[in-house]
Amino acid sequence: MLDQSLSGGFANPAQDSARAFRAALSALARPGRIEALTGATAPDPVSPAAAALLLTLCDGETPLYLAPGHDSPAIRDWIAFHIGAPIVAPEAAQFALGRWESLPLAAFPVGTSDYPDRSTTLIVERDTLSNDGPRLTGPGIEVEAHLSLPETAAFRANRALFPLGLDFYFTADDRLAGLPRSTEVEDI
Amino acid sequence: MSDYNFAYLDEQTKRMIRRAILKGIAVPGYQVPFASREMPMPYGWGTGGVQVTAACLTPEDTLKVIDQGADDTTNAVSIRKFFEKTADVATTEHTDKASVIQTRHRIPEAPLTSDQILVYQVPIPEPLRFLEPRETETRKMHALEEYGLMHVKLYEDIARHGNIATAYAYPVKVEGRYVMDPSPIPKFDNPKLESPAIQLFGAGREQRIYAIPPHTKVVSLDFEDYPFDPSKADHPCDLCGASHTYLDEVITDDAGGRMFVCSDTDYCASRQAQGHRGRLSPKETAA
């Protein structure tokens, strides 16, 4: 277990995190677009894409919430060694990691009207990601896009808070998609 | 390769900047505060743009840097050399070959593509700053979407000059919510703010980052009876003959002589290479 918590980081941290950030930027700037994201391995059940995202965006300055199912001693050790992010309650979290059904959406900060950027970014672990499902429109989307979201009501409620709201990343294996608060989500 | 960390900045700083960029993408037009670092160049020389570029670059990128449209001015040359040295990235002067373009005060004439990132150097990111000097107040005005003062300013332009006299840094409304300063680009460039490329804005001294995602609605503020007019000098380029580009006026002697040339040097040069000629083009030498 010790071995597992010490390994799995980027081989070339500066270059690998630069590439991972570009995938994260592209995914969030073009909601619905699925990017590949590899190079990191965290203890199960954290996906390689989520592990790379954590290494790229989180550090000792970003309080992190681990949802039940992703809150194991092995994962905490891995985060303590590679990232150093304090593990906190959802109310204090800048980032959160977990499966959709385990994340307490209502508890995360959505920002303030003065500082809408002070909201949580959620990394939602999924079994698969594909470009079918609810219709997405809004900034970053030329006409419309489709993404296999777990539901739509929560995202419509989140969009209604704009410019406040939560921002989402969806990860499955080595695949990554983004859904910022600005995206309109409709059932089809 | 030098002994600098990749792209000069340390990893913690890049993570902080990257988080600010992502929040900027999530709330288009909103100015995200970030902990701007001192860079090896003075404030006002593009420290904000350089930090955003450093946070975005990957080893595979090709970087282009322009200053007022030109690839060969001091600021552009120094920043290009800075990243050649610290990030070991390829550089180019051709808009269509670049994957990351850092710009001061222009948007390239050639249309951008979805594979490109345009990084603006921003001096004063707050569009309301010259109307209301207090940060606490402008922040509240953005929060309450209270932009009446900006329309009063544009109205006073019309009352005094007969038209909206703002010619650069012309305010825009992004996705129907935030009023944003597009940096001091000429208003001629405003229509190009709706683009398939990702546009990022960095203000180093003022410590703000903001963004326009691809295909985001960007509307230049105006009135029904005084619609927005992206005007330019009423001349063709004297070197390439283009009548659809933004022009610089160059004084050529002390007897009133002057010429108009494309401000985008790469666009002008590629048009000349295609055989376009203007009023003052050198005569063709017989081959």
mmCIF file with all atom_site columns, N, CA and C in Angstrom, chain A residues 14-52:
data_model
loop_
_atom_site.group_PDB
_atom_site.id
_atom_site.type_symbol
_atom_site.label_atom_id
_atom_site.label_alt_id
_atom_site.label_comp_id
_atom_site.label_asym_id
_atom_site.label_entity_id
_atom_site.label_seq_id
_atom_site.pdbx_PDB_ins_code
_atom_site.Cartn_x
_atom_site.Cartn_y
_atom_site.Cartn_z
_atom_site.occupancy
_atom_site.B_iso_or_equiv
_atom_site.pdbx_formal_charge
_atom_site.auth_seq_id
_atom_site.auth_comp_id
_atom_site.auth_asym_id
_atom_site.auth_atom_id
_atom_site.pdbx_PDB_model_num
ATOM 1   N N  . ALA A 1 14 ? 6.199   18.879 -15.143 1.00 0.00 ? 14 ALA A N  1
ATOM 2   C CA . ALA A 1 14 ? 5.933   20.150 -15.821 1.00 0.00 ? 14 ALA A CA 1
ATOM 3   C C  . ALA A 1 14 ? 5.267   19.928 -17.172 1.00 0.00 ? 14 ALA A C  1
ATOM 4   N N  . GLN A 1 15 ? 5.835   19.025 -17.988 1.00 0.00 ? 15 GLN A N  1
ATOM 5   C CA . GLN A 1 15 ? 5.298   18.805 -19.331 1.00 0.00 ? 15 GLN A CA 1
ATOM 6   C C  . GLN A 1 15 ? 3.963   18.052 -19.293 1.00 0.00 ? 15 GLN A C  1
ATOM 7   N N  . ASP A 1 16 ? 3.881   17.018 -18.436 1.00 0.00 ? 16 ASP A N  1
ATOM 8   C CA . ASP A 1 16 ? 2.647   16.224 -18.391 1.00 0.00 ? 16 ASP A CA 1
ATOM 9   C C  . ASP A 1 16 ? 1.477   17.052 -17.871 1.00 0.00 ? 16 ASP A C  1
ATOM 10  N N  . SER A 1 17 ? 1.729   17.891 -16.848 1.00 0.00 ? 17 SER A N  1
ATOM 11  C CA . SER A 1 17 ? 0.616   18.690 -16.328 1.00 0.00 ? 17 SER A CA 1
ATOM 12  C C  . SER A 1 17 ? 0.230   19.775 -17.337 1.00 0.00 ? 17 SER A C  1
ATOM 13  N N  . ALA A 1 18 ? 1.195   20.253 -18.133 1.00 0.00 ? 18 ALA A N  1
ATOM 14  C CA . ALA A 1 18 ? 0.847   21.229 -19.172 1.00 0.00 ? 18 ALA A CA 1
ATOM 15  C C  . ALA A 1 18 ? -0.101  20.593 -20.187 1.00 0.00 ? 18 ALA A C  1
ATOM 16  N N  . ARG A 1 19 ? 0.209   19.358 -20.609 1.00 0.00 ? 19 ARG A N  1
ATOM 17  C CA . ARG A 1 19 ? -0.673  18.674 -21.578 1.00 0.00 ? 19 ARG A CA 1
ATOM 18  C C  . ARG A 1 19 ? -2.031  18.376 -20.941 1.00 0.00 ? 19 ARG A C  1
ATOM 19  N N  . ALA A 1 20 ? -2.002  17.951 -19.672 1.00 0.00 ? 20 ALA A N  1
ATOM 20  C CA . ALA A 1 20 ? -3.266  17.642 -18.998 1.00 0.00 ? 20 ALA A CA 1
ATOM 21  C C  . ALA A 1 20 ? -4.117  18.902 -18.850 1.00 0.00 ? 20 ALA A C  1
ATOM 22  N N  . PHE A 1 21 ? -3.472  20.036 -18.565 1.00 0.00 ? 21 PHE A N  1
ATOM 23  C CA . PHE A 1 21 ? -4.252  21.272 -18.438 1.00 0.00 ? 21 PHE A CA 1
ATOM 24  C C  . PHE A 1 21 ? -4.908  21.635 -19.764 1.00 0.00 ? 21 PHE A C  1
ATOM 25  N N  . ARG A 1 22 ? -4.166  21.446 -20.865 1.00 0.00 ? 22 ARG A N  1
ATOM 26  C CA . ARG A 1 22 ? -4.755  21.794 -22.158 1.00 0.00 ? 22 ARG A CA 1
ATOM 27  C C  . ARG A 1 22 ? -5.974  20.923 -22.458 1.00 0.00 ? 22 ARG A C  1
ATOM 28  N N  . ALA A 1 23 ? -5.916  19.656 -22.049 1.00 0.00 ? 23 ALA A N  1
ATOM 29  C CA . ALA A 1 23 ? -7.097  18.794 -22.214 1.00 0.00 ? 23 ALA A CA 1
ATOM 30  C C  . ALA A 1 23 ? -8.238  19.308 -21.343 1.00 0.00 ? 23 ALA A C  1
ATOM 31  N N  . ALA A 1 24 ? -7.915  19.713 -20.096 1.00 0.00 ? 24 ALA A N  1
ATOM 32  C CA . ALA A 1 24 ? -8.947  20.217 -19.182 1.00 0.00 ? 24 ALA A CA 1
ATOM 33  C C  . ALA A 1 24 ? -9.533  21.530 -19.693 1.00 0.00 ? 24 ALA A C  1
ATOM 34  N N  . LEU A 1 25 ? -8.668  22.400 -20.235 1.00 0.00 ? 25 LEU A N  1
ATOM 35  C CA . LEU A 1 25 ? -9.133  23.686 -20.780 1.00 0.00 ? 25 LEU A CA 1
ATOM 36  C C  . LEU A 1 25 ? -10.044 23.451 -21.976 1.00 0.00 ? 25 LEU A C  1
ATOM 37  N N  . SER A 1 26 ? -9.611  22.563 -22.871 1.00 0.00 ? 26 SER A N  1
ATOM 38  C CA . SER A 1 26 ? -10.398 22.284 -24.056 1.00 0.00 ? 26 SER A CA 1
ATOM 39  C C  . SER A 1 26 ? -11.744 21.665 -23.686 1.00 0.00 ? 26 SER A C  1
ATOM 40  N N  . ALA A 1 27 ? -11.742 20.776 -22.692 1.00 0.00 ? 27 ALA A N  1
ATOM 41  C CA . ALA A 1 27 ? -12.992 20.115 -22.285 1.00 0.00 ? 27 ALA A CA 1
ATOM 42  C C  . ALA A 1 27 ? -13.977 21.118 -21.689 1.00 0.00 ? 27 ALA A C  1
ATOM 43  N N  . LEU A 1 28 ? -13.481 22.049 -20.863 1.00 0.00 ? 28 LEU A N  1
ATOM 44  C CA . LEU A 1 28 ? -14.391 23.000 -20.217 1.00 0.00 ? 28 LEU A CA 1
ATOM 45  C C  . LEU A 1 28 ? -14.812 24.108 -21.182 1.00 0.00 ? 28 LEU A C  1
ATOM 46  N N  . ALA A 1 29 ? -13.906 24.479 -22.120 1.00 0.00 ? 29 ALA A N  1
ATOM 47  C CA . ALA A 1 29 ? -14.225 25.545 -23.061 1.00 0.00 ? 29 ALA A CA 1
ATOM 48  C C  . ALA A 1 29 ? -15.150 25.044 -24.170 1.00 0.00 ? 29 ALA A C  1
ATOM 49  N N  . ARG A 1 30 ? -15.222 23.732 -24.361 1.00 0.00 ? 30 ARG A N  1
ATOM 50  C CA . ARG A 1 30 ? -16.102 23.151 -25.385 1.00 0.00 ? 30 ARG A CA 1
ATOM 51  C C  . ARG A 1 30 ? -16.912 22.039 -24.747 1.00 0.00 ? 30 ARG A C  1
ATOM 52  N N  . PRO A 1 31 ? -17.950 22.405 -23.979 1.00 0.00 ? 31 PRO A N  1
ATOM 53  C CA . PRO A 1 31 ? -18.724 21.389 -23.260 1.00 0.00 ? 31 PRO A CA 1
ATOM 54  C C  . PRO A 1 31 ? -19.219 20.297 -24.210 1.00 0.00 ? 31 PRO A C  1
ATOM 55  N N  . GLY A 1 32 ? -19.101 19.072 -23.778 1.00 0.00 ? 32 GLY A N  1
ATOM 56  C CA . GLY A 1 32 ? -19.530 17.939 -24.603 1.00 0.00 ? 32 GLY A CA 1
ATOM 57  C C  . GLY A 1 32 ? -18.363 17.285 -25.309 1.00 0.00 ? 32 GLY A C  1
ATOM 58  N N  . ARG A 1 33 ? -17.270 18.020 -25.518 1.00 0.00 ? 33 ARG A N  1
ATOM 59  C CA . ARG A 1 33 ? -16.116 17.433 -26.192 1.00 0.00 ? 33 ARG A CA 1
ATOM 60  C C  . ARG A 1 33 ? -15.395 16.490 -25.231 1.00 0.00 ? 33 ARG A C  1
ATOM 61  N N  . ILE A 1 34 ? -15.061 15.294 -25.698 1.00 0.00 ? 34 ILE A N  1
ATOM 62  C CA . ILE A 1 34 ? -14.403 14.297 -24.845 1.00 0.00 ? 34 ILE A CA 1
ATOM 63  C C  . ILE A 1 34 ? -12.920 14.266 -25.179 1.00 0.00 ? 34 ILE A C  1
ATOM 64  N N  . GLU A 1 35 ? -12.106 14.491 -24.173 1.00 0.00 ? 35 GLU A N  1
ATOM 65  C CA . GLU A 1 35 ? -10.649 14.537 -24.340 1.00 0.00 ? 35 GLU A CA 1
ATOM 66  C C  . GLU A 1 35 ? -10.033 13.284 -23.705 1.00 0.00 ? 35 GLU A C  1
ATOM 67  N N  . ALA A 1 36 ? -8.846  12.917 -24.176 1.00 0.00 ? 36 ALA A N  1
ATOM 68  C CA . ALA A 1 36 ? -8.095  11.819 -23.549 1.00 0.00 ? 36 ALA A CA 1
ATOM 69  C C  . ALA A 1 36 ? -7.131  12.411 -22.530 1.00 0.00 ? 36 ALA A C  1
ATOM 70  N N  . LEU A 1 37 ? -6.995  11.753 -21.392 1.00 0.00 ? 37 LEU A N  1
ATOM 71  C CA . LEU A 1 37 ? -6.158  12.287 -20.327 1.00 0.00 ? 37 LEU A CA 1
ATOM 72  C C  . LEU A 1 37 ? -5.492  11.108 -19.606 1.00 0.00 ? 37 LEU A C  1
ATOM 73  N N  . THR A 1 38 ? -4.176  10.981 -19.767 1.00 0.00 ? 38 THR A N  1
ATOM 74  C CA . THR A 1 38 ? -3.466  9.840  -19.199 1.00 0.00 ? 38 THR A CA 1
ATOM 75  C C  . THR A 1 38 ? -2.231  10.323 -18.447 1.00 0.00 ? 38 THR A C  1
ATOM 76  N N  . GLY A 1 39 ? -1.455  9.382  -17.962 1.00 0.00 ? 39 GLY A N  1
ATOM 77  C CA . GLY A 1 39 ? -0.166  9.721  -17.369 1.00 0.00 ? 39 GLY A CA 1
ATOM 78  C C  . GLY A 1 39 ? -0.131  9.631  -15.863 1.00 0.00 ? 39 GLY A C  1
ATOM 79  N N  . ALA A 1 40 ? -1.272  9.400  -15.217 1.00 0.00 ? 40 ALA A N  1
ATOM 80  C CA . ALA A 1 40 ? -1.303  9.319  -13.755 1.00 0.00 ? 40 ALA A CA 1
ATOM 81  C C  . ALA A 1 40 ? -2.132  8.114  -13.321 1.00 0.00 ? 40 ALA A C  1
ATOM 82  N N  . THR A 1 41 ? -1.760  7.535  -12.198 1.00 0.00 ? 41 THR A N  1
ATOM 83  C CA . THR A 1 41 ? -2.491  6.392  -11.641 1.00 0.00 ? 41 THR A CA 1
ATOM 84  C C  . THR A 1 41 ? -2.666  6.595  -10.147 1.00 0.00 ? 41 THR A C  1
ATOM 85  N N  . ALA A 1 42 ? -3.907  6.589  -9.701  1.00 0.00 ? 42 ALA A N  1
ATOM 86  C CA . ALA A 1 42 ? -4.198  6.684  -8.269  1.00 0.00 ? 42 ALA A CA 1
ATOM 87  C C  . ALA A 1 42 ? -4.842  5.376  -7.824  1.00 0.00 ? 42 ALA A C  1
ATOM 88  N N  . PRO A 1 43 ? -4.889  5.098  -6.502  1.00 0.00 ? 43 PRO A N  1
ATOM 89  C CA . PRO A 1 43 ? -5.513  3.862  -6.035  1.00 0.00 ? 43 PRO A CA 1
ATOM 90  C C  . PRO A 1 43 ? -6.971  3.753  -6.504  1.00 0.00 ? 43 PRO A C  1
ATOM 91  N N  . ASP A 1 44 ? -7.453  2.532  -6.689  1.00 0.00 ? 44 ASP A N  1
ATOM 92  C CA . ASP A 1 44 ? -8.854  2.298  -7.055  1.00 0.00 ? 44 ASP A CA 1
ATOM 93  C C  . ASP A 1 44 ? -9.758  2.945  -6.013  1.00 0.00 ? 44 ASP A C  1
ATOM 94  N N  . PRO A 1 45 ? -10.929 3.440  -6.420  1.00 0.00 ? 45 PRO A N  1
ATOM 95  C CA . PRO A 1 45 ? -11.501 3.419  -7.767  1.00 0.00 ? 45 PRO A CA 1
ATOM 96  C C  . PRO A 1 45 ? -11.246 4.703  -8.553  1.00 0.00 ? 45 PRO A C  1
ATOM 97  N N  . VAL A 1 46 ? -10.216 5.457  -8.233  1.00 0.00 ? 46 VAL A N  1
ATOM 98  C CA . VAL A 1 46 ? -9.976  6.723  -8.952  1.00 0.00 ? 46 VAL A CA 1
ATOM 99  C C  . VAL A 1 46 ? -9.516  6.413  -10.380 1.00 0.00 ? 46 VAL A C  1
ATOM 100 N N  . SER A 1 47 ? -10.176 7.031  -11.358 1.00 0.00 ? 47 SER A N  1
ATOM 101 C CA . SER A 1 47 ? -9.821  6.788  -12.761 1.00 0.00 ? 47 SER A CA 1
ATOM 102 C C  . SER A 1 47 ? -8.527  7.516  -13.101 1.00 0.00 ? 47 SER A C  1
ATOM 103 N N  . PRO A 1 48 ? -7.810  7.040  -14.149 1.00 0.00 ? 48 PRO A N  1
ATOM 104 C CA . PRO A 1 48 ? -6.589  7.739  -14.573 1.00 0.00 ? 48 PRO A CA 1
ATOM 105 C C  . PRO A 1 48 ? -6.847  9.197  -14.940 1.00 0.00 ? 48 PRO A C  1
ATOM 106 N N  . ALA A 1 49 ? -7.987  9.474  -15.564 1.00 0.00 ? 49 ALA A N  1
ATOM 107 C CA . ALA A 1 49 ? -8.284  10.857 -15.949 1.00 0.00 ? 49 ALA A CA 1
ATOM 108 C C  . ALA A 1 49 ? -8.476  11.727 -14.709 1.00 0.00 ? 49 ALA A C  1
ATOM 109 N N  . ALA A 1 50 ? -9.195  11.201 -13.703 1.00 0.00 ? 50 ALA A N  1
ATOM 110 C CA . ALA A 1 50 ? -9.408  11.976 -12.477 1.00 0.00 ? 50 ALA A CA 1
ATOM 111 C C  . ALA A 1 50 ? -8.094  12.182 -11.735 1.00 0.00 ? 50 ALA A C  1
ATOM 112 N N  . ALA A 1 51 ? -7.233  11.152 -11.740 1.00 0.00 ? 51 ALA A N  1
ATOM 113 C CA . ALA A 1 51 ? -5.938  11.283 -11.074 1.00 0.00 ? 51 ALA A CA 1
ATOM 114 C C  . ALA A 1 51 ? -5.101  12.375 -11.735 1.00 0.00 ? 51 ALA A C  1
ATOM 115 N N  . ALA A 1 52 ? -5.099  12.407 -13.078 1.00 0.00 ? 52 ALA A N  1
ATOM 116 C CA . ALA A 1 52 ? -4.335  13.434 -13.791 1.00 0.00 ? 52 ALA A CA 1
ATOM 117 C C  . ALA A 1 52 ? -4.896  14.827 -13.526 1.00 0.00 ? 52 ALA A C  1
#
